[in-house]
XYZ file of C-alpha atoms in Angstrom:
530
model
C 28.383 7.674 -7.760
C 28.199 11.229 -9.170
C 31.887 11.208 -9.601
C 31.758 9.182 -12.766
C 28.975 11.383 -14.110
C 29.156 14.985 -15.428
C 30.150 17.159 -12.384
C 30.359 20.911 -12.411
C 29.473 21.641 -8.788
C 30.143 20.141 -5.418
C 27.912 17.223 -4.553
C 25.908 19.290 -1.742
C 25.841 22.468 -3.616
C 24.430 20.752 -6.660
C 22.045 18.794 -4.771
C 20.702 22.035 -3.197
C 20.404 23.642 -6.292
C 18.739 21.014 -8.106
C 16.181 20.530 -5.334
C 15.203 23.853 -5.612
C 14.559 23.550 -9.193
C 10.765 23.798 -10.023
C 11.199 21.274 -12.940
C 13.701 20.125 -15.168
C 13.157 22.088 -18.246
C 15.386 24.119 -20.786
C 16.032 27.112 -18.302
C 16.921 24.939 -15.328
C 19.658 23.158 -17.074
C 20.847 26.350 -18.978
C 21.118 27.914 -15.504
C 23.430 24.992 -14.475
C 25.716 25.815 -17.544
C 24.735 22.388 -19.134
C 23.819 23.260 -22.623
C 25.713 25.452 -25.027
C 23.059 25.469 -27.671
C 19.631 26.638 -26.170
C 17.631 26.349 -29.516
C 19.047 22.759 -30.189
C 18.094 21.554 -26.880
C 14.602 23.198 -27.053
C 14.085 21.453 -30.315
C 15.321 18.239 -28.999
C 12.944 18.208 -26.056
C 9.789 19.471 -27.884
C 10.204 17.569 -30.920
C 9.233 13.717 -30.216
C 9.768 12.730 -33.771
C 13.263 14.475 -34.057
C 15.303 12.372 -36.537
C 17.669 11.541 -33.736
C 20.132 8.606 -34.217
C 19.095 6.756 -30.959
C 21.319 3.708 -31.180
C 24.327 5.989 -31.750
C 23.193 8.367 -28.711
C 22.767 5.352 -26.438
C 26.259 4.069 -27.390
C 27.560 7.563 -26.490
C 25.835 7.595 -23.275
C 27.130 4.168 -22.213
C 30.638 5.106 -23.623
C 30.808 8.229 -21.254
C 29.418 6.791 -18.263
C 30.414 2.918 -18.415
C 28.819 -0.007 -17.034
C 28.533 1.436 -13.537
C 25.417 3.329 -14.452
C 23.419 -0.038 -13.872
C 23.032 -1.025 -10.218
C 25.439 -3.674 -9.336
C 23.020 -6.068 -7.992
C 20.595 -5.637 -11.057
C 23.464 -6.157 -13.578
C 24.288 -9.446 -11.752
C 20.792 -10.561 -12.002
C 20.297 -9.458 -15.617
C 23.599 -11.386 -16.488
C 22.037 -14.696 -14.999
C 19.719 -17.055 -16.463
C 16.417 -15.967 -14.949
C 15.935 -12.625 -16.750
C 16.791 -13.225 -20.613
C 13.998 -11.023 -21.593
C 13.313 -7.952 -19.875
C 10.176 -5.720 -19.939
C 11.314 -1.899 -19.899
C 8.651 0.485 -18.357
C 9.175 3.776 -20.219
C 7.076 6.724 -19.627
C 9.202 8.909 -22.024
C 10.539 10.807 -18.976
C 14.182 11.453 -18.501
C 14.737 8.446 -15.850
C 13.147 5.820 -17.978
C 14.762 7.039 -21.465
C 18.210 7.172 -19.509
C 17.601 3.541 -18.260
C 16.276 2.175 -21.702
C 19.409 3.596 -23.485
C 21.768 1.966 -20.719
C 19.980 -1.418 -21.059
C 20.021 -1.339 -24.708
C 23.800 -0.451 -24.849
C 24.644 -3.436 -22.433
C 22.013 -6.025 -23.929
C 24.319 -7.991 -25.811
C 26.899 -8.149 -23.249
C 24.233 -9.184 -20.594
C 22.596 -11.580 -22.950
C 19.024 -9.925 -22.704
C 16.373 -8.919 -25.023
C 14.375 -5.848 -24.378
C 10.562 -5.288 -24.738
C 9.557 -1.686 -24.244
C 6.056 -1.029 -22.646
C 4.290 2.157 -22.264
C 1.018 3.061 -20.570
C -1.102 5.946 -21.521
C -3.096 7.180 -18.627
C -4.585 9.814 -20.804
C -4.383 12.419 -18.129
C -3.097 15.227 -20.197
C -4.789 14.982 -23.606
C -2.802 15.509 -26.669
C 0.415 15.583 -24.537
C -0.308 12.004 -23.359
C -0.625 10.934 -26.891
C 2.608 12.438 -27.796
C 4.514 10.579 -24.914
C 3.237 7.431 -26.291
C 4.254 8.216 -29.951
C 7.684 9.460 -28.569
C 8.259 6.008 -26.693
C 6.994 4.024 -29.749
C 9.439 5.870 -32.016
C 12.328 5.326 -29.537
C 11.522 1.648 -29.381
C 11.449 1.259 -33.189
C 14.813 3.053 -33.583
C 16.171 0.868 -31.067
C 14.807 -2.010 -32.763
C 13.078 -3.212 -29.757
C 9.782 -5.022 -29.301
C 6.948 -2.522 -28.385
C 3.784 -3.039 -26.207
C 1.320 -0.367 -25.260
C -2.222 0.023 -23.591
C -4.363 3.038 -22.424
C -6.624 3.775 -19.696
C -10.064 2.486 -20.642
C -13.009 5.052 -20.857
C -14.652 3.321 -17.747
C -11.467 3.580 -15.635
C -11.295 6.997 -13.619
C -7.514 6.846 -12.936
C -7.123 10.529 -11.523
C -5.478 9.423 -8.249
C -1.898 8.382 -7.750
C -3.094 4.971 -6.299
C -5.517 4.133 -8.947
C -2.962 5.152 -11.701
C -0.248 2.870 -10.245
C -2.691 0.092 -9.681
C -3.557 0.226 -13.597
C -0.093 0.674 -14.827
C 1.130 -2.218 -12.837
C -1.567 -4.315 -13.864
C -0.695 -3.689 -17.478
C 3.097 -4.058 -16.929
C 2.710 -7.450 -15.158
C 0.251 -8.804 -17.697
C 2.560 -7.657 -20.596
C 5.584 -9.177 -19.143
C 3.819 -12.590 -18.663
C 2.461 -12.507 -22.172
C 6.099 -11.650 -23.714
C 7.998 -14.084 -21.656
C 9.776 -11.461 -19.600
C 11.215 -12.807 -16.054
C 11.718 -8.930 -15.238
C 10.302 -5.590 -15.223
C 12.667 -2.733 -15.175
C 11.419 0.591 -13.589
C 13.262 3.879 -13.889
C 13.101 4.936 -10.092
C 16.307 6.777 -9.057
C 17.805 7.725 -6.004
C 15.921 10.965 -5.305
C 12.600 8.862 -5.462
C 13.802 7.039 -2.335
C 13.358 9.902 0.113
C 9.935 10.853 -1.415
C 8.775 7.204 -0.881
C 10.075 7.254 2.585
C 8.365 10.400 3.705
C 4.929 9.294 2.072
C 5.372 5.743 4.048
C 6.591 7.311 7.225
C 3.127 9.314 7.196
C 1.436 6.059 6.796
C 3.299 4.365 9.672
C 5.275 1.991 7.636
C 7.633 -0.477 9.042
C 11.071 -1.815 8.005
C 9.774 -3.444 4.636
C 7.943 -0.338 3.666
C 10.636 1.988 4.491
C 13.073 -0.199 2.398
C 11.309 0.484 -0.647
C 11.938 1.036 -3.587
C 14.403 -1.917 -3.612
C 16.828 -2.284 -6.626
C 15.585 -6.055 -6.875
C 11.969 -6.999 -5.600
C 10.956 -10.661 -6.001
C 7.407 -11.834 -6.052
C 6.003 -15.348 -6.044
C 3.133 -14.735 -8.420
C 4.758 -11.916 -10.493
C 7.942 -11.250 -12.595
C 10.704 -9.678 -10.551
C 10.867 -5.961 -10.381
C 14.330 -4.362 -10.967
C 15.411 -0.783 -10.774
C 18.771 -0.343 -12.761
C 19.518 3.229 -12.074
C 18.230 3.375 -8.295
C 21.720 4.499 -7.276
C 21.934 7.517 -9.595
C 20.576 11.137 -8.702
C 17.760 12.619 -11.004
C 20.160 15.716 -11.600
C 22.921 13.576 -12.789
C 20.849 11.591 -15.219
C 19.299 14.774 -16.653
C 22.874 16.201 -17.183
C 24.241 13.028 -18.838
C 21.248 12.953 -21.091
C 21.823 16.736 -22.083
C 25.425 16.122 -22.479
C 24.581 13.378 -25.235
C 21.596 15.457 -26.583
C 19.275 12.811 -25.762
C 15.686 14.111 -25.536
C 13.021 13.281 -23.262
C 9.343 13.990 -22.450
C 8.334 16.419 -19.706
C 5.184 15.718 -17.704
C 3.214 18.888 -16.969
C 1.269 17.066 -14.108
C 4.747 17.309 -12.165
C 3.838 20.974 -11.642
C 0.642 19.831 -9.921
C 1.095 20.797 -6.143
C -2.058 18.951 -5.285
C -0.211 15.615 -6.031
C 1.599 14.709 -2.838
C 4.840 13.603 -4.217
C 5.130 16.835 -6.319
C 4.623 18.844 -3.065
C 7.256 16.701 -1.325
C 9.811 17.134 -4.134
C 9.144 20.900 -4.814
C 8.553 22.177 -1.218
C 9.162 19.866 1.557
C 12.381 18.135 0.568
C 14.225 21.491 -0.371
C 13.145 23.082 2.895
C 14.390 19.986 4.697
C 17.644 20.217 2.871
C 18.219 23.793 3.886
C 17.227 23.192 7.481
C 19.484 20.178 8.098
C 22.358 21.751 5.727
C 23.139 18.334 4.282
C 22.156 15.963 1.341
C 19.322 14.316 2.879
C 18.427 12.369 -0.225
C 21.791 10.730 0.037
C 21.114 9.976 3.748
C 17.835 8.492 2.995
C 19.433 6.090 0.292
C 21.759 4.739 2.949
C 18.965 4.336 5.573
C 17.067 2.388 2.823
C 19.905 0.024 2.422
C 20.307 -0.432 6.068
C 16.647 -1.082 6.379
C 16.762 -3.624 3.653
C 19.384 -5.438 5.251
C 17.355 -5.596 8.777
C 14.197 -6.680 7.073
C 15.862 -9.462 5.283
C 17.522 -10.718 8.396
C 14.187 -10.417 10.199
C 12.514 -12.348 7.516
C 15.264 -15.256 7.732
C 14.654 -15.270 11.409
C 10.865 -15.556 11.000
C 11.165 -18.292 8.618
C 13.320 -20.226 11.023
C 11.376 -19.919 14.166
C 7.825 -19.955 12.515
C 8.340 -21.935 9.209
C 4.380 -22.860 8.932
C 3.631 -19.256 8.634
C 5.395 -19.168 5.328
C 3.169 -21.903 3.964
C -0.506 -21.947 3.120
C -1.003 -23.854 6.347
C -4.705 -23.993 7.479
C -3.702 -22.931 11.138
C -0.851 -21.591 13.015
C 0.117 -22.465 16.650
C -0.883 -19.557 18.721
C 1.508 -20.591 21.490
C 4.421 -20.555 19.077
C 3.360 -17.025 17.979
C 3.059 -15.655 21.479
C 6.399 -17.274 22.396
C 8.209 -15.384 19.372
C 9.335 -11.572 19.717
C 6.390 -9.395 18.322
C 8.577 -8.404 15.298
C 8.839 -12.013 14.148
C 5.232 -12.854 14.899
C 4.010 -9.847 12.971
C 6.070 -10.837 9.845
C 4.878 -14.631 10.186
C 1.333 -13.416 10.224
C 1.619 -11.207 7.286
C 3.054 -14.004 5.315
C 0.480 -16.463 6.573
C -2.078 -14.008 5.269
C -0.307 -13.361 2.080
C -0.097 -17.037 1.282
C -3.833 -17.241 1.595
C -4.427 -14.023 -0.331
C -5.749 -12.212 2.432
C -3.238 -9.614 3.307
C -5.055 -6.887 1.146
C -8.113 -7.545 3.351
C -6.523 -6.488 6.676
C -5.681 -2.798 7.112
C -2.869 -1.776 9.214
C -4.882 -1.141 12.221
C -6.514 -4.452 11.921
C -3.020 -5.975 11.864
C -2.305 -4.303 15.126
C -5.469 -5.617 16.688
C -4.691 -9.110 15.560
C -1.175 -8.691 16.957
C -2.871 -7.513 20.378
C -5.351 -10.637 20.177
C -2.495 -13.250 19.745
C -0.671 -11.850 22.952
C -3.778 -11.079 24.928
C -4.712 -13.370 27.514
C -8.392 -13.938 26.215
C -8.875 -17.688 25.201
C -10.891 -16.624 22.107
C -11.121 -13.907 19.565
C -12.445 -13.100 16.158
C -11.758 -10.706 13.441
C -12.488 -10.231 9.872
C -10.347 -10.744 7.127
C -12.272 -10.276 4.040
C -14.049 -13.419 2.946
C -13.359 -15.231 6.152
C -12.856 -14.625 9.818
C -9.595 -15.408 11.769
C -10.532 -17.334 15.103
C -8.148 -17.507 17.787
C -8.599 -20.176 20.481
C -6.130 -21.382 23.121
C -4.158 -23.408 20.730
C -4.279 -21.899 17.314
C -5.127 -19.064 14.837
C -7.237 -20.324 12.004
C -9.854 -19.501 9.246
C -13.561 -19.590 9.474
C -15.717 -19.093 6.540
C -17.938 -16.157 6.650
C -21.819 -17.221 6.760
C -24.380 -15.757 4.398
C -25.382 -12.167 5.630
C -28.927 -12.445 4.111
C -28.090 -9.189 2.376
C -26.315 -7.351 5.084
C -24.690 -4.396 3.188
C -21.655 -3.699 5.310
C -21.020 -5.844 8.363
C -20.053 -9.304 7.475
C -21.782 -11.712 9.934
C -20.088 -13.764 12.495
C -21.355 -15.906 15.607
C -19.706 -15.527 19.040
C -20.383 -16.750 22.396
C -20.472 -14.808 25.844
C -16.843 -13.874 26.523
C -15.629 -13.677 23.080
C -14.558 -10.615 21.124
C -14.692 -9.903 17.372
C -13.020 -7.512 15.030
C -15.616 -6.586 12.637
C -15.257 -6.079 8.791
C -15.608 -2.378 9.252
C -12.517 -2.533 11.647
C -14.619 -1.860 14.831
C -14.214 -3.889 17.934
C -17.238 -5.524 19.735
C -16.116 -7.108 23.027
C -18.400 -9.215 25.106
C -17.854 -10.437 28.940
C -19.866 -12.193 31.293
C -19.588 -10.415 34.779
C -21.059 -10.468 38.115
C -23.110 -7.516 39.098
C -22.341 -5.523 42.255
C -24.708 -3.045 43.921
C -23.046 0.005 42.477
C -22.914 -1.226 38.884
C -26.402 -2.348 38.979
C -27.506 1.048 40.172
C -25.750 2.758 37.136
C -27.334 0.620 34.855
C -30.901 0.916 36.138
C -30.502 4.767 36.397
C -29.305 5.209 32.886
C -25.640 5.771 33.724
C -24.251 3.596 30.815
C -23.213 5.320 27.570
C -25.430 3.317 25.173
C -23.325 4.305 22.253
C -20.495 2.158 23.585
C -22.043 -0.400 26.156
C -25.014 -2.380 26.907
C -25.615 -4.786 29.670
C -28.190 -7.583 29.108
C -29.417 -10.510 31.343
C -28.559 -13.721 29.778
C -27.266 -17.088 30.883
C -23.636 -17.972 30.420
C -22.820 -20.126 27.272
C -25.389 -18.463 24.915
C -24.299 -17.792 21.399
C -24.988 -14.545 19.384
C -25.046 -13.450 15.727
C -23.599 -10.312 14.952
C -24.331 -8.774 11.433
C -25.192 -5.496 9.568
C -28.641 -3.711 9.530
C -31.013 -5.252 7.151
C -34.012 -3.696 5.698
C -37.147 -4.629 7.848
C -35.121 -5.299 10.976
C -37.544 -4.677 14.031
C -36.445 -3.889 17.635
C -37.929 -3.030 21.284
C -35.474 -1.375 23.328
C -35.673 -0.767 26.998
C -38.841 1.503 27.862
C -40.326 1.318 24.312
C -44.004 0.401 24.230
C -43.437 -1.985 21.351
C -41.482 -2.757 18.411
C -40.870 -0.861 15.403
C -38.475 -0.715 12.563
C -34.752 -0.341 13.179
C -34.622 2.380 10.601
C -37.281 4.601 12.277
C -35.152 4.125 15.741
C -32.193 5.440 13.560
C -34.057 8.421 12.292
C -35.370 9.176 15.813
C -32.025 9.220 17.330
C -30.631 11.122 14.266
C -28.031 8.424 13.405
C -26.446 9.486 9.901
C -27.146 6.921 7.085
C -23.428 6.274 6.597
C -23.103 5.498 10.272
C -26.099 3.061 10.428
C -24.219 0.618 7.702
C -21.389 0.493 9.977
C -23.297 -0.332 13.244
C -23.259 -4.096 14.342
C -26.620 -5.698 15.105
C -26.339 -8.324 17.659
C -29.091 -11.168 17.650
C -29.858 -13.816 20.063
C -29.718 -17.488 19.177
C -33.571 -17.146 18.270
C -32.715 -14.193 15.876
C -34.236 -11.456 18.015
C -32.194 -8.175 18.044
C -30.865 -7.722 21.638
C -28.758 -4.506 21.039
C -27.606 -2.028 18.469
C -24.841 0.656 19.566
C -26.457 3.849 19.970
C -29.824 2.515 21.270
C -30.710 0.812 24.616
C -30.489 -3.082 24.863
C -33.564 -5.318 24.264
C -36.458 -4.724 26.802
C -36.924 -8.538 27.065
C -33.230 -8.887 28.404
C -33.134 -5.882 30.500
C -31.354 -5.786 33.823
C -33.424 -5.951 37.136
C -32.849 -5.442 40.720
C -32.631 -9.181 41.192
C -30.195 -9.856 38.275
C -26.955 -11.364 39.496
C -25.132 -11.934 36.363
C -24.906 -10.047 33.061
C -23.308 -9.893 29.546
C -21.540 -6.759 28.950
C -21.105 -5.778 25.311
C -18.691 -3.047 24.375
C -18.540 -1.335 20.913
C -15.460 0.561 19.775
C -15.631 2.019 16.599
C -12.168 2.152 14.592
C -11.397 3.626 11.398
C -10.074 0.806 9.138
C -8.011 2.942 6.907
């Protein structure tokens, strides 16, 4: 792919050199021998209102590089009937300027109209305003419709995740408003490895590691396309410089507190040196292979578990258990997505749901935001969350002895009716049970219990206490932090009496005695939901 672009060095040598550059500024490009006129280049880069003939420059760029500068899959999609209007996300940086010029130069052949979109995060004060001005002028000179928005004062977008969410919401809204079937993003090949490293750290599967894709389709949003995903960042900048096309530099790219910058400037160059090979090219090939695998698995999951890909009220648990875990996980994710619940289930919670499906237990429950997922012998289905009566954190649910529940906090509460032997009874009576994690209570089989969060005014009498007092006072006595109190489940009897809170002994009224033969064992396991 670099062969049809400007090439002064071998691919690997150039990749190592470019990976070591701190940023793509004038001095870096001069060091690569890419500009003969330092003053002219600096003027182009710093003056966003430079009287540049943008249309002629875009044609020159296309003439030098040809149609291969658009990803073949994206080019085929744009030439079809589904994306006659394309929203081009342009930050003013090199990648998005290059993409816009290439799309503009080929718009007539492809039969598309372009709408240029810019979101101003207002991170860098006057520089951010100059970015917006630069893109607006670029769109005007290319005779493209222009749409923009900026971060509201009440939105604190000073994290990568929040900034991305705000930008994406704007782009999708703008695309719908302007009748655009596609949104074009300027991701290039070097972005792939950065994304993969970030997602490996989060424990992503094939779908996550296959991103960013050249084409990403959504049911509820316009299709995302990445026309220059097959090109290297260095090649893009060399081509722009050769055609004297300016772009804006983002000073926040120098901030090593941003994880992607640290990966780009420190980790990846060291990785390239250690392995003595072009790791970005290898990552791009792995992304392609992972996309193939993910597509194949998705096809098989739809074939074996078709109901999961619809908004069905329930799924056949036996069918889920009969399928390989990889297909079942995809089916459950698709089913939750169809009900707009996938964002309410964290990665650890999804693992717990998978374990619950294959577990031998007859019944189970776990939180999925506004509903609970209920597993019985035959099915996996939804159950509405009942009114929590002001409970601040733990969403309420009702369970029977022998059932387990994964709470909205990500914690696990298991119940099991057991027969007491002499050794276990002795441990219980002599205080040999960790009350932070377990409790044994004397109840009859078949009773139901409510699990909810701590509420102001809750009163409780644990074993050995002379009487009832506020649960808040018990928390203070036991030095349980305020944040932890809000995460602890409160287990109540069918009569509404508190029978146990992790960290405290169980209720005195239901304590185990020497004559107790059968007990309900409650086990609490706190799990981080993030």
